[in-house]
Amino acid sequence: MAEFMFATGIECSYPTINGGRWRIDQLAETKHYENWRRDLELVRELGLRFLRYGPPLHLIFQGPGKYDWTFMDQVCEAMKQLQIVPIMDLCHFGVPDWLENFQNGELPQRLSEYAGEFARRYSWVKFYTPVNEMYVTTRMSALDGVWNEQLRSDDAFVRATCNVAKASVLMMQAIERERADAVFVNSESSEFYQACCPDKEIRRIAEFENQRRFVALDLLYGVQMQSDMYAYLIDHGMTRDEYEWFLSQDVARRAILGVDYYEWNEKLINSDGRPENLGELFGWYVITNQYYQRYKRPVMHTETNTPDANEAPAWLWRQWHNVQLIRQNGVPVVGFTWYSLQDQVDWNIGLSRAVGNIFPVGLYDLNRDPRPVAQAYKHLVEMFRDEPLIAGAEVLTVQ
Amino acid sequence: MARSASFLQYMRAHGNTPGPTQRPILAGAITGLVAELPAAAMLWWSGALASATEALALALWLTLILHFAAAIIGGAIYGRVFSRAANDPLGGWLFGISYGFLIWMIGPVTILQWSLGRPLVVGTAAMGVLGAHLIYGLALGLLFPGIHRLLQTKLNRLRAPQGRGTFGVKS
């Protein structure tokens, strides 16, 4: 029977910084490698079944046709024992050293091979996120110069976007060949840009950014984009053949649109034309509705948290009430996620440096002691466990 | 004051508030009592207990009781101030031994010396006092995470949360 997907996630980002010389591995920073069994047990103690889980791609995929499944075999066995339903997050902000970075044209094919191997080995896994937050991945790597290739150009951004979108398509196809009833949760960071003033140039920048946030998902789902955005892609290196290829694919049939939301997702374009964090202006409801109207897919709230641990229960309930209202208004939301299970490290500086700052956004701290939001989430899940699912959501049946 | 406020803000920013299952003050008090055992042994062995008793003009048993009481209160304060940080099984010893050194600085070295108008103890006994406080701190830091874990209730035994930010709870 299909059920509303209350979930959490294990923070698993693994981008490189410092020109590729240093890899940030959140599974290591948060001590998940030592505590993975305990972490899985905590998921069940919270009353949850669904878990966004990112296997360490950079450790597993060691070369063409070369994989080390030792760690994942243990984790998957424990997941089955605990009846955890994983949403496997196959590429989370980084790639193995030998694949270099998101500029590599070989990436889509290689990640597709990995996804196919993964689905073959763990054939009981039904839910997948092929590439997590494509927009954030490409923006931070190729436009803001923070992770991986650390480039700052439109050419690099367009190349990275084409590569991750193509990788997603090929990965979904590879997984479907192994498991025809697989369900894909395409998590993306919800973004919104507000012009600060009626200045024509400022409004143009805001409008441009509000289109650019959709580019990767447009390519993935084969949605015809605005002519100016199409021109931007062509001007910066995408070929017409590539674009046509994206439009001719059909991977959206079994896809859920994952919409992540944090208080820094809404930005103001200031009078200098630069983005500034705006805080929660319109909120998840409004921003998600924009994504839903564009893609018309079932939606899942796939990430949220707040760094003020004391305010976190209130934030949790605010996000949940957003979900309730948008469902009442006809948007088919099928799941909700507090991200992540445990505190994170250095996300307060966007993983730009390896400092070791604890970012107290978890349901549990790094000693695996619950924070107040864990109690609140457990209570919320108990209250809404029988939340009815949308019509036609039978594809979400777990087995 | 400003420094104190920013320290508290720092602790708050790192989410140092105890979680719903945690009992840091009780855990600290119990751990303080347990940690006092090796510390008291050190005081006795080094002759510091006898010297301090003489300096304070108290009965031996009363000095001992006062020291145990201070250790329990010190443990409770340790639990409240360091809270989540004190739960770290790997780093707790460092917090603890630093805390022991701080208590030695504030207690025997500053307050007692100031109130008596002379050093509390001298010679080997003075080393014994320092050693006892370091042992107390080390034991406090090492034992706190384990004792706290024993005292914590399970999340699923807690009632629904009450108060601010707990929408949906029936009053």
XYZ file of C-alpha atoms in Angstrom:
570
model
C 0.000 0.000 0.000
C 1.270 3.464 -0.868
C 1.854 5.780 2.049
C 2.763 9.391 2.597
C 6.547 9.489 2.724
C 7.759 11.009 5.966
C 11.520 10.983 5.655
C 14.836 12.208 6.868
C 18.257 11.993 5.266
C 21.867 11.276 6.048
C 23.967 14.278 4.991
C 26.444 12.874 2.489
C 27.937 15.689 0.369
C 31.402 14.986 -1.038
C 32.623 17.886 -3.175
C 36.295 18.732 -3.541
C 37.787 22.142 -2.707
C 41.222 23.748 -3.017
C 41.603 22.827 -6.668
C 40.644 19.222 -6.039
C 43.342 18.703 -3.403
C 40.896 18.341 -0.516
C 37.685 16.335 -0.461
C 34.983 17.186 2.001
C 33.197 13.992 2.989
C 30.183 14.663 5.188
C 29.727 10.978 5.960
C 33.163 11.075 7.574
C 32.740 14.516 9.182
C 29.469 13.477 10.797
C 30.934 10.128 11.900
C 28.428 8.148 9.880
C 31.028 5.590 8.794
C 31.517 4.674 12.470
C 27.861 5.023 13.493
C 25.950 3.903 10.406
C 24.065 1.122 12.176
C 23.074 3.379 15.053
C 21.981 6.036 12.559
C 19.686 3.587 10.806
C 18.221 2.538 14.150
C 17.553 6.178 15.002
C 15.506 6.525 11.822
C 13.206 3.776 13.046
C 13.100 5.174 16.591
C 11.681 8.341 15.082
C 8.888 6.322 13.532
C 10.186 6.903 10.013
C 10.620 4.433 7.162
C 11.846 6.595 4.315
C 15.464 7.686 4.295
C 17.313 9.801 1.753
C 20.662 8.056 1.654
C 23.721 8.956 -0.410
C 26.211 6.121 -0.869
C 29.789 7.490 -1.059
C 30.172 7.538 -4.838
C 33.796 8.691 -4.612
C 34.739 5.599 -2.585
C 32.552 3.045 -4.335
C 33.157 3.902 -7.989
C 36.916 3.443 -8.247
C 37.315 3.312 -12.016
C 35.564 2.071 -15.158
C 33.910 -1.212 -14.194
C 35.620 -1.132 -10.781
C 33.484 -0.913 -7.656
C 33.953 -1.424 -3.930
C 30.583 -2.337 -2.453
C 31.907 -3.451 0.956
C 30.396 -0.604 2.940
C 27.115 -0.440 1.039
C 26.522 -4.185 1.280
C 26.482 -3.901 5.070
C 24.333 -0.789 5.080
C 21.798 -2.219 2.648
C 21.512 -5.445 4.621
C 20.791 -3.466 7.779
C 18.263 -1.307 5.921
C 16.392 -4.419 4.849
C 16.433 -5.799 8.384
C 15.099 -2.532 9.772
C 12.536 -2.205 6.956
C 13.922 1.165 5.947
C 12.920 2.333 2.490
C 15.916 4.198 1.067
C 15.746 6.929 -1.528
C 19.211 6.324 -2.951
C 20.965 9.566 -3.775
C 23.571 8.515 -6.309
C 25.514 11.730 -6.945
C 25.651 14.397 -4.259
C 27.797 17.432 -5.177
C 30.903 15.502 -6.192
C 32.412 12.828 -8.395
C 35.303 10.374 -7.890
C 38.811 11.772 -8.436
C 39.301 9.817 -11.637
C 36.236 11.495 -13.166
C 37.695 14.896 -12.222
C 34.672 17.207 -12.153
C 31.393 18.235 -13.775
C 33.099 19.621 -16.887
C 34.043 16.107 -17.930
C 32.047 15.027 -20.992
C 32.582 11.397 -20.006
C 30.559 11.936 -16.834
C 27.018 11.127 -18.064
C 28.000 7.770 -19.504
C 30.102 6.802 -16.468
C 27.425 7.762 -13.960
C 24.907 5.862 -16.017
C 27.101 2.746 -15.744
C 27.310 3.261 -11.992
C 23.548 3.684 -11.646
C 22.921 0.528 -13.673
C 25.376 -1.466 -11.556
C 23.852 -0.114 -8.385
C 20.319 -0.993 -9.419
C 21.419 -4.478 -10.500
C 23.199 -5.186 -7.211
C 20.492 -3.756 -4.961
C 17.488 -4.779 -6.986
C 15.147 -4.337 -4.004
C 15.759 -0.560 -4.001
C 12.918 1.248 -5.709
C 13.479 4.976 -5.071
C 16.369 6.921 -6.553
C 17.684 10.466 -6.774
C 20.083 10.300 -9.722
C 21.826 13.674 -9.212
C 20.945 15.706 -6.151
C 20.191 19.449 -6.574
C 21.526 19.853 -10.095
C 21.233 23.630 -9.988
C 23.218 23.941 -6.749
C 25.788 21.438 -8.013
C 26.486 23.363 -11.195
C 26.171 26.827 -9.681
C 28.591 26.143 -6.824
C 31.044 24.262 -9.080
C 31.049 26.276 -12.275
C 29.540 29.696 -11.556
C 30.466 30.565 -7.972
C 33.833 28.781 -8.053
C 33.489 27.025 -4.704
C 33.513 23.274 -5.347
C 35.003 20.752 -7.733
C 36.164 22.515 -10.933
C 35.879 25.874 -9.112
C 35.180 27.851 -12.274
C 33.344 31.133 -12.616
C 31.969 31.403 -16.114
C 28.744 30.985 -18.008
C 30.460 28.589 -20.420
C 31.498 26.337 -17.535
C 28.035 26.569 -15.961
C 26.283 25.571 -19.184
C 28.683 22.672 -19.763
C 28.224 21.413 -16.200
C 24.439 21.786 -16.482
C 24.314 19.806 -19.731
C 26.504 17.114 -18.197
C 24.508 16.659 -14.988
C 21.150 16.822 -16.770
C 22.312 14.250 -19.327
C 23.773 12.140 -16.530
C 20.412 12.228 -14.740
C 18.541 11.150 -17.853
C 20.941 8.307 -18.607
C 21.000 7.187 -14.968
C 17.200 7.060 -14.840
C 17.146 5.032 -18.035
C 19.834 2.664 -16.750
C 17.944 2.124 -13.491
C 14.666 1.563 -15.342
C 16.309 -1.162 -17.410
C 17.100 -2.988 -14.157
C 13.889 -2.160 -12.365
C 11.005 -1.055 -14.521
C 8.915 0.195 -11.603
C 11.665 2.404 -10.122
C 10.540 5.802 -8.843
C 12.771 8.853 -9.192
C 12.856 11.704 -6.729
C 14.543 14.568 -8.547
C 15.471 16.802 -5.650
C 16.172 20.394 -6.509
C 16.792 23.455 -4.407
C 13.874 25.857 -4.693
C 15.193 29.289 -5.515
C 13.603 32.660 -5.982
C 15.065 36.051 -6.879
C 13.293 39.298 -6.049
C 14.344 42.593 -7.650
C 14.975 45.229 -5.008
C 13.711 48.140 -7.095
C 12.055 49.066 -10.384
C 15.435 49.589 -12.061
C 15.269 47.927 -15.474
C 18.648 46.217 -15.201
C 17.964 44.906 -11.699
C 14.643 43.480 -12.831
C 16.319 41.896 -15.839
C 18.864 40.186 -13.582
C 16.135 38.889 -11.256
C 14.096 37.630 -14.198
C 17.160 35.971 -15.719
C 18.032 34.203 -12.456
C 14.416 33.121 -12.058
C 14.706 31.428 -15.447
C 18.188 30.033 -14.919
C 17.092 28.190 -11.754
C 14.898 25.999 -13.996
C 17.463 25.155 -16.671
C 18.640 21.772 -15.392
C 15.102 20.550 -14.630
C 13.861 21.841 -18.009
C 16.502 19.752 -19.750
C 15.808 16.726 -17.562
C 12.061 16.754 -18.111
C 12.297 17.968 -21.711
C 10.385 21.180 -21.059
C 10.583 23.825 -23.771
C 12.353 26.823 -22.276
C 12.011 30.552 -22.949
C 13.789 31.789 -26.052
C 16.191 34.026 -24.127
C 17.273 31.129 -21.909
C 17.661 28.882 -24.933
C 19.836 31.588 -26.535
C 21.896 31.772 -23.329
C 22.584 28.050 -23.455
C 23.488 28.096 -27.139
C 25.690 31.181 -26.710
C 27.625 29.450 -23.977
C 28.344 26.150 -25.580
C 25.301 23.877 -25.721
C 24.678 22.544 -29.221
C 21.280 22.359 -30.912
C 21.708 18.607 -31.171
C 22.174 18.351 -27.429
C 19.031 20.375 -26.829
C 17.041 18.282 -29.273
C 18.304 15.132 -27.547
C 16.932 16.349 -24.200
C 13.547 17.158 -25.742
C 13.320 13.693 -27.283
C 13.817 11.815 -23.979
C 10.961 10.721 -21.779
C 12.010 10.092 -18.203
C 9.360 12.068 -16.347
C 6.738 9.338 -16.188
C 7.825 7.934 -12.860
C 9.446 11.062 -11.470
C 8.638 12.996 -8.333
C 9.789 16.580 -8.174
C 11.707 17.054 -4.932
C 11.637 20.642 -3.732
C 14.137 21.599 -1.036
C 13.655 24.773 0.967
C 15.804 26.695 3.419
C 15.496 30.227 4.693
C 18.370 31.333 2.414
C 16.699 30.113 -0.788
C 14.934 33.393 -1.437
C 17.250 36.158 -2.554
C 17.060 39.854 -3.219
C 18.887 41.299 -6.200
C 20.276 44.431 -4.587
C 20.971 47.771 -6.240
C 24.454 46.536 -7.180
C 22.872 43.637 -9.054
C 24.123 41.095 -6.524
C 22.019 38.503 -4.696
C 21.506 38.852 -0.948
C 19.728 36.407 1.320
C 16.226 37.590 1.935
C 15.016 35.109 4.527
C 11.597 33.533 4.267
C 9.652 36.008 2.118
C 7.069 33.949 0.227
C 7.905 30.553 1.686
C 7.816 26.982 0.437
C 4.180 27.156 -0.676
C 4.662 29.957 -3.185
C 8.031 28.854 -4.548
C 6.984 25.217 -4.862
C 3.839 26.241 -6.657
C 6.005 27.933 -9.295
C 7.934 24.686 -9.816
C 4.768 22.611 -9.827
C 3.030 24.802 -12.393
C 6.025 24.392 -14.686
C 6.548 20.636 -14.392
C 3.192 19.240 -13.223
C 4.822 16.404 -11.339
C 3.958 14.940 -7.927
C 5.961 16.895 -5.382
C 7.947 15.947 -2.298
C 9.383 18.364 0.240
C 12.822 16.771 0.165
C 14.925 18.986 2.438
C 14.470 21.551 5.122
C 16.088 22.570 8.389
C 17.114 25.663 10.304
C 20.404 26.355 12.072
C 18.770 27.640 15.256
C 18.234 24.399 17.139
C 15.804 26.017 19.574
C 13.612 27.433 16.818
C 13.754 24.241 14.782
C 10.450 22.747 16.055
C 8.604 25.910 15.013
C 10.291 25.831 11.585
C 9.355 22.163 11.221
C 5.692 22.889 11.842
C 5.720 25.909 9.544
C 7.051 23.779 6.718
C 4.509 21.070 7.416
C 1.632 23.556 7.390
C 2.907 24.778 4.014
C 2.657 21.189 2.796
C -0.859 20.813 4.170
C -2.111 23.998 2.543
C -0.626 23.314 -0.866
C -2.151 19.803 -0.778
C -5.539 21.279 0.052
C -5.132 23.487 -2.989
C -4.569 20.572 -5.307
C -0.815 20.146 -5.541
C -0.031 16.434 -5.087
C 2.614 16.421 -2.365
C 3.635 12.859 -1.563
C 6.325 13.287 1.071
C 8.076 15.461 3.603
C 11.672 15.444 4.831
C 13.597 16.950 7.706
C 17.180 17.049 6.491
C 19.258 15.743 8.076
C 19.234 13.014 10.700
C 22.374 14.284 12.383
C 24.070 17.670 12.581
C 26.178 18.725 9.630
C 29.699 20.150 9.511
C 30.777 23.367 7.764
C 27.493 23.902 5.920
C 27.282 27.319 7.594
C 30.035 28.317 5.144
C 28.621 26.274 2.268
C 31.379 23.637 2.515
C 33.758 26.231 1.102
C 36.475 25.360 3.641
C 37.185 22.458 5.967
C 36.983 24.220 9.317
C 34.973 21.791 11.430
C 32.092 24.084 12.414
C 29.136 22.137 13.694
C 25.940 23.201 11.943
C 23.229 22.197 14.437
C 20.448 21.392 12.002
C 20.054 17.695 12.711
C 17.343 15.760 14.451
C 20.289 14.423 16.465
C 23.628 15.974 17.337
C 26.900 14.306 16.432
C 26.855 12.307 19.683
C 23.525 10.945 18.444
C 21.600 12.694 21.225
C 18.219 13.998 20.070
C 17.553 17.694 19.641
C 14.117 19.161 20.431
C 13.181 18.949 16.740
C 13.520 15.144 16.906
C 10.811 14.987 19.532
C 8.657 17.394 17.539
C 9.097 15.447 14.290
C 8.341 12.136 15.966
C 5.150 13.640 17.337
C 4.219 15.139 13.954
C 4.706 11.809 12.203
C 2.566 10.030 14.802
C -0.214 12.583 14.317
C -0.227 12.482 10.531
C 0.814 8.895 9.905
C -2.459 8.142 8.130
C -2.347 11.202 5.902
C -4.179 10.190 2.712
C -2.110 10.026 -0.426
C -3.046 11.563 -3.740
C -5.072 9.708 -6.314
C -2.925 7.854 -8.802
C 0.002 7.558 -6.407
C 0.028 3.767 -6.567
C 3.447 3.973 -8.235
C 4.743 4.834 -4.793
C 3.867 1.422 -3.393
C 7.004 0.389 -1.593
C 7.450 -3.181 -2.837
C 29.458 41.104 30.615
C 29.737 41.560 26.891
C 32.198 38.673 26.746
C 29.871 36.507 28.806
C 26.940 37.348 26.538
C 28.865 36.477 23.400
C 30.046 33.197 24.954
C 26.433 32.287 25.681
C 25.454 33.327 22.168
C 28.222 31.104 20.834
C 26.956 28.154 22.863
C 23.399 28.822 21.701
C 24.441 29.166 18.072
C 25.910 25.703 18.339
C 22.696 24.345 19.696
C 24.066 23.665 23.148
C 20.626 23.582 24.741
C 19.991 20.117 26.210
C 17.780 17.877 24.138
C 14.469 16.482 25.341
C 15.977 13.243 26.617
C 18.962 14.779 28.338
C 19.456 15.288 32.090
C 22.808 17.143 32.144
C 22.548 18.593 35.665
C 21.638 15.280 37.283
C 24.260 13.475 35.214
C 26.841 16.087 36.206
C 25.999 15.797 39.897
C 26.253 12.004 39.890
C 29.436 12.068 37.835
C 30.876 14.690 40.191
C 30.231 12.356 43.112
C 31.896 9.426 41.333
C 34.836 11.537 40.151
C 35.420 12.725 43.707
C 36.354 9.213 44.840
C 39.790 9.062 43.132
C 40.279 12.762 43.854
C 39.671 12.218 47.590
C 42.045 9.263 47.523
C 44.692 11.521 46.022
C 44.075 14.163 48.707
C 44.409 11.549 51.437
C 47.468 9.875 49.936
C 49.369 13.135 49.418
C 48.606 14.389 52.906
C 46.644 17.312 51.463
C 43.453 16.301 53.238
C 45.100 16.415 56.649
C 46.855 19.705 55.889
C 43.686 21.342 54.582
C 41.719 20.115 57.584
C 44.252 21.711 59.850
C 44.327 24.957 57.854
C 40.557 25.251 57.849
C 40.296 24.273 61.517
C 37.596 21.693 60.779
C 37.057 18.056 61.652
C 38.406 15.633 59.018
C 34.970 14.214 58.266
C 33.532 17.707 57.795
C 36.313 18.704 55.377
C 35.650 15.542 53.437
C 31.907 16.150 53.315
C 32.419 19.725 52.161
C 34.759 18.536 49.421
C 32.256 15.905 48.268
C 29.507 18.543 48.246
C 31.678 20.900 46.200
C 32.456 18.066 43.789
C 28.746 17.315 43.292
C 27.868 20.960 42.730
C 30.894 21.350 40.450
C 29.733 18.359 38.438
C 26.221 19.753 38.085
C 27.608 23.077 36.848
C 29.877 21.225 34.421
C 26.890 19.330 33.018
C 24.797 22.448 32.609
C 27.485 24.628 31.051
C 29.038 22.123 28.660
C 25.902 20.079 28.087
C 26.166 18.578 24.582
C 29.895 19.157 24.373
C 30.325 17.172 27.608
C 28.589 14.243 25.922
C 31.404 13.797 23.443
C 33.027 10.477 24.366
C 36.233 11.402 22.525
C 36.695 15.048 23.497
C 35.063 15.008 26.954
C 38.319 14.295 28.785
C 39.791 17.559 27.531
C 36.780 19.603 28.678
C 36.940 17.771 31.998
C 40.611 18.187 32.785
C 40.428 21.871 31.794
C 37.458 22.257 34.107
C 39.384 20.561 36.942
C 42.267 22.973 36.431
C 39.838 25.920 36.439
C 38.293 24.783 39.735
C 41.751 24.450 41.271
C 42.573 27.994 40.143
C 39.338 29.433 41.506
C 39.072 27.359 44.702
C 42.314 26.484 46.518
C 44.522 29.019 44.714
C 42.272 32.069 44.729
C 39.270 31.953 47.067
C 40.714 29.880 49.914
C 44.058 31.661 49.804
C 42.268 35.014 49.829
C 39.949 34.080 52.694
C 42.703 32.473 54.823
C 45.262 35.159 54.093
C 47.881 32.463 53.318
C 48.248 29.369 51.119
C 45.852 26.562 52.006
C 48.611 23.942 51.913
C 52.282 23.918 50.939
C 54.895 21.404 49.769
C 53.831 17.913 48.646
C 50.285 18.574 49.852
C 50.003 21.494 47.413
C 50.901 19.154 44.560
C 48.334 16.734 45.932
C 45.614 19.398 45.745
C 46.463 20.184 42.133
C 46.648 16.484 41.270
C 43.313 15.784 42.936
C 41.569 18.484 40.933
C 43.081 17.300 37.677
C 42.051 13.725 38.472
C 38.568 14.943 39.376
C 38.270 16.842 36.096
C 39.615 13.973 34.032
C 37.247 11.481 35.646
C 34.352 13.922 35.245
C 35.052 14.368 31.534
C 35.603 10.687 30.863
C 32.641 9.359 32.834
C 30.034 12.017 32.055
C 28.990 10.725 28.581
C 28.459 7.176 29.860
C 26.587 8.156 33.005
C 24.474 10.646 31.064
C 23.575 7.963 28.545
C 22.368 5.685 31.346
C 20.119 8.443 32.670
C 18.562 9.469 29.350
C 15.057 8.380 28.619
C 14.230 6.954 25.220
C 12.658 9.322 22.741
C 9.667 7.056 22.356
C 8.942 7.227 26.088
C 8.530 10.988 26.045
C 5.152 12.653 25.972
C 4.262 15.079 23.213
C 6.329 18.261 23.362
C 4.773 21.278 25.021
C 5.308 25.000 24.670
C 6.563 27.277 21.926
C 6.902 25.810 18.488
C 4.795 22.774 19.190
C 1.812 23.484 16.983
C -0.747 20.784 16.733
C -0.550 19.816 20.402
C -3.914 19.678 22.105
C -3.974 21.673 25.302
